[in-house]
PDB file of C-alpha atoms in Angstrom:
ATOM      1  CA  ALA A   1      -1.887 -12.090  -7.134  1.00 67.00           C
ATOM      2  CA  THR A   2      -3.429 -10.528 -10.213  1.00 79.00           C
ATOM      3  CA  GLN A   3      -6.747  -8.595 -10.328  1.00 86.00           C
ATOM      4  CA  ASN A   4      -9.628 -10.271  -8.537  1.00 90.00           C
ATOM      5  CA  GLU A   5      -7.582 -13.343  -7.635  1.00 93.00           C
ATOM      6  CA  ILE A   6      -8.180 -13.314  -3.838  1.00 96.00           C
ATOM      7  CA  ASP A   7     -11.896 -13.808  -3.450  1.00 96.00           C
ATOM      8  CA  GLY A   8     -13.808 -14.663  -0.299  1.00 97.00           C
ATOM      9  CA  GLU A   9     -12.981 -18.363  -0.474  1.00 97.00           C
ATOM     10  CA  ALA A  10      -9.283 -17.731  -1.152  1.00 97.00           C
ATOM     11  CA  ALA A  11      -9.021 -15.211   1.676  1.00 97.00           C
ATOM     12  CA  THR A  12     -10.730 -17.567   4.083  1.00 97.00           C
ATOM     13  CA  GLN A  13      -8.315 -20.363   3.091  1.00 98.00           C
ATOM     14  CA  LEU A  14      -5.268 -18.103   3.483  1.00 97.00           C
ATOM     15  CA  ILE A  15      -6.418 -17.083   6.989  1.00 97.00           C
ATOM     16  CA  ALA A  16      -7.177 -20.743   7.918  1.00 98.00           C
ATOM     17  CA  ASN A  17      -3.674 -21.667   6.857  1.00 98.00           C
ATOM     18  CA  GLY A  18      -2.107 -19.087   9.144  1.00 97.00           C
ATOM     19  CA  CYS A  19      -1.776 -16.025   6.908  1.00 97.00           C
ATOM     20  CA  LYS A  20      -0.910 -13.000   9.045  1.00 96.00           C
ATOM     21  CA  GLY A  21      -1.485 -10.312   6.403  1.00 95.00           C
ATOM     22  CA  ILE A  22      -2.468  -9.480   2.837  1.00 94.00           C
ATOM     23  CA  PHE A  23      -0.371  -6.696   1.344  1.00 93.00           C
ATOM     24  CA  GLU A  24      -1.543  -5.943  -2.192  1.00 91.00           C
ATOM     25  CA  GLY A  25       1.208  -5.569  -4.750  1.00 86.00           C
ATOM     26  CA  ALA A  26      -1.070  -5.522  -7.765  1.00 85.00           C
ATOM     27  CA  ASN A  27      -4.100  -3.516  -8.856  1.00 83.00           C
ATOM     28  CA  LEU A  28      -7.222  -4.804  -7.067  1.00 87.00           C
ATOM     29  CA  PRO A  29      -6.079  -8.348  -6.399  1.00 92.00           C
ATOM     30  CA  THR A  30      -8.586  -8.769  -3.587  1.00 94.00           C
ATOM     31  CA  THR A  31     -12.319  -8.789  -4.459  1.00 95.00           C
ATOM     32  CA  LEU A  32     -14.966  -7.189  -2.266  1.00 94.00           C
ATOM     33  CA  ASP A  33     -15.809 -10.639  -0.887  1.00 97.00           C
ATOM     34  CA  GLY A  34     -12.196 -11.223  -0.142  1.00 96.00           C
ATOM     35  CA  GLN A  35     -11.943  -7.950   1.704  1.00 94.00           C
ATOM     36  CA  VAL A  36     -15.080  -8.776   3.741  1.00 95.00           C
ATOM     37  CA  ALA A  37     -13.546 -12.147   4.724  1.00 97.00           C
ATOM     38  CA  VAL A  38     -10.315 -10.488   5.830  1.00 95.00           C
ATOM     39  CA  ARG A  39     -12.127  -7.809   7.833  1.00 93.00           C
ATOM     40  CA  LYS A  40     -13.740 -10.537   9.907  1.00 95.00           C
ATOM     41  CA  HIS A  41     -10.275 -11.236  11.344  1.00 95.00           C
ATOM     42  CA  PRO A  42      -8.882  -8.042  12.884  1.00 91.00           C
ATOM     43  CA  ASP A  43      -5.632  -9.873  13.728  1.00 93.00           C
ATOM     44  CA  VAL A  44      -4.888 -10.197   9.999  1.00 95.00           C
ATOM     45  CA  LEU A  45      -3.295  -7.059   8.473  1.00 93.00           C
ATOM     46  CA  TYR A  46      -4.752  -5.874   5.212  1.00 92.00           C
ATOM     47  CA  ILE A  47      -2.882  -3.160   3.312  1.00 92.00           C
ATOM     48  CA  PRO A  48      -4.589  -2.187   0.071  1.00 90.00           C
ATOM     49  CA  GLY A  49      -2.551  -1.604  -3.082  1.00 87.00           C
ATOM     50  CA  LYS A  50      -2.852   2.195  -2.883  1.00 86.00           C
ATOM     51  CA  ALA A  51      -0.433   1.954   0.062  1.00 88.00           C
ATOM     52  CA  ALA A  52       1.439  -1.357  -0.313  1.00 87.00           C
ATOM     53  CA  ASN A  53       2.135  -0.869  -4.037  1.00 86.00           C
ATOM     54  CA  ALA A  54       3.170   2.796  -3.664  1.00 86.00           C
ATOM     55  CA  GLY A  55       6.926   1.956  -3.568  1.00 86.00           C
ATOM     56  CA  GLY A  56       7.082   0.840  -7.184  1.00 86.00           C
ATOM     57  CA  VAL A  57       5.068   3.858  -8.319  1.00 86.00           C
ATOM     58  CA  GLY A  58       7.220   6.160  -6.232  1.00 90.00           C
ATOM     59  CA  VAL A  59      10.465   4.831  -7.582  1.00 91.00           C
ATOM     60  CA  SER A  60       9.133   5.335 -11.101  1.00 91.00           C
ATOM     61  CA  GLY A  61       8.437   8.955 -10.124  1.00 92.00           C
ATOM     62  CA  PHE A  62      12.011   9.275  -8.818  1.00 93.00           C
ATOM     63  CA  GLU A  63      13.278   7.927 -12.150  1.00 92.00           C
ATOM     64  CA  MET A  64      11.202  10.444 -14.113  1.00 94.00           C
ATOM     65  CA  SER A  65      12.540  13.263 -11.892  1.00 92.00           C
ATOM     66  CA  GLN A  66      16.105  12.187 -12.500  1.00 92.00           C
ATOM     67  CA  ASN A  67      15.565  11.976 -16.230  1.00 92.00           C
ATOM     68  CA  ALA A  68      13.859  15.367 -16.419  1.00 95.00           C
ATOM     69  CA  GLN A  69      16.723  17.025 -14.488  1.00 94.00           C
ATOM     70  CA  ARG A  70      19.422  14.964 -16.204  1.00 94.00           C
ATOM     71  CA  LEU A  71      20.546  13.678 -12.827  1.00 91.00           C
ATOM     72  CA  GLN A  72      21.720  10.303 -11.660  1.00 92.00           C
ATOM     73  CA  TRP A  73      21.143   9.433  -7.995  1.00 92.00           C
ATOM     74  CA  LYS A  74      23.209   6.801  -6.231  1.00 93.00           C
ATOM     75  CA  PRO A  75      21.310   3.627  -5.295  1.00 93.00           C
ATOM     76  CA  GLU A  76      21.647   4.582  -1.588  1.00 96.00           C
ATOM     77  CA  GLU A  77      19.970   7.927  -2.224  1.00 94.00           C
ATOM     78  CA  VAL A  78      17.042   6.268  -4.029  1.00 93.00           C
ATOM     79  CA  ASP A  79      16.715   3.735  -1.224  1.00 94.00           C
ATOM     80  CA  LYS A  80      16.683   6.559   1.426  1.00 96.00           C
ATOM     81  CA  LYS A  81      13.987   8.480  -0.566  1.00 94.00           C
ATOM     82  CA  LEU A  82      11.947   5.217  -0.883  1.00 94.00           C
ATOM     83  CA  GLN A  83      12.246   4.465   2.825  1.00 95.00           C
ATOM     84  CA  ASP A  84      11.218   8.012   3.713  1.00 96.00           C
ATOM     85  CA  MET A  85       8.199   7.853   1.372  1.00 94.00           C
ATOM     86  CA  MET A  86       6.990   4.502   2.688  1.00 93.00           C
ATOM     87  CA  ALA A  87       7.491   5.644   6.298  1.00 95.00           C
ATOM     88  CA  ASN A  88       5.390   8.690   5.507  1.00 94.00           C
ATOM     89  CA  ILE A  89       2.654   6.474   3.969  1.00 93.00           C
ATOM     90  CA  TYR A  90       2.589   4.263   7.072  1.00 93.00           C
ATOM     91  CA  GLU A  91       2.348   7.335   9.266  1.00 95.00           C
ATOM     92  CA  GLN A  92      -0.601   8.600   7.202  1.00 94.00           C
ATOM     93  CA  MET A  93      -2.291   5.270   7.493  1.00 93.00           C
ATOM     94  CA  THR A  94      -1.890   5.114  11.293  1.00 94.00           C
ATOM     95  CA  THR A  95      -2.846   8.796  11.776  1.00 95.00           C
ATOM     96  CA  ASN A  96      -5.862   8.700   9.495  1.00 95.00           C
ATOM     97  CA  GLY A  97      -6.968   5.251  10.825  1.00 92.00           C
ATOM     98  CA  GLY A  98      -7.934   6.979  14.076  1.00 87.00           C
ATOM     99  CA  SER A  99      -8.260   5.348  17.412  1.00 87.00           C
ATOM    100  CA  GLY A 100      -9.155   1.753  16.835  1.00 86.00           C
ATOM    101  CA  GLY A 101      -9.137   2.083  13.045  1.00 89.00           C
ATOM    102  CA  THR A 102      -7.379  -0.262  10.703  1.00 91.00           C
ATOM    103  CA  LEU A 103      -4.474   0.445   8.368  1.00 91.00           C
ATOM    104  CA  GLU A 104      -6.881  -0.126   5.423  1.00 92.00           C
ATOM    105  CA  GLU A 105      -9.234   2.588   6.811  1.00 93.00           C
ATOM    106  CA  GLY A 106      -6.281   4.911   7.318  1.00 93.00           C
ATOM    107  CA  ALA A 107      -5.061   4.365   3.724  1.00 92.00           C
ATOM    108  CA  ASN A 108      -8.556   5.029   2.360  1.00 92.00           C
ATOM    109  CA  ARG A 109      -9.013   8.181   4.465  1.00 94.00           C
ATOM    110  CA  ALA A 110      -5.519   9.469   3.613  1.00 94.00           C
ATOM    111  CA  GLY A 111      -6.178   8.902  -0.095  1.00 91.00           C
ATOM    112  CA  PHE A 112      -9.539  10.742   0.073  1.00 94.00           C
ATOM    113  CA  LEU A 113      -7.976  13.687   1.980  1.00 94.00           C
ATOM    114  CA  LYS A 114      -5.151  13.952  -0.514  1.00 91.00           C
ATOM    115  CA  VAL A 115      -7.619  14.222  -3.447  1.00 94.00           C
ATOM    116  CA  ALA A 116     -10.031  16.498  -1.522  1.00 96.00           C
ATOM    117  CA  GLN A 117      -7.173  18.905  -0.690  1.00 95.00           C
ATOM    118  CA  ALA A 118      -5.774  18.978  -4.218  1.00 92.00           C
TER     119      ALA A 118
END
């Protein structure tokens, strides 16, 4: 999806057709109305782009680090770093989501805390 592509109507239709989750891989593909529609269904996972799209951003950062240090990592090393990074993001979402909180809430809280602590 591209920006603002999943609106309330589209989210409702996705869920009606059996969608189990929306994992944003773009910048703001789900509108506020779309998010509201998804939140009405706690059995549908919603992971905002700040968490779901972090892998691509992270690998770009790995590439910049390699270039700056004139290093070349093996693909397995990059994959391991990416897996560790995404596992850490998931842990932050679950931890910051609190008891009964959603992964979306956890991602938002974790992002806020990261900025506040900077």
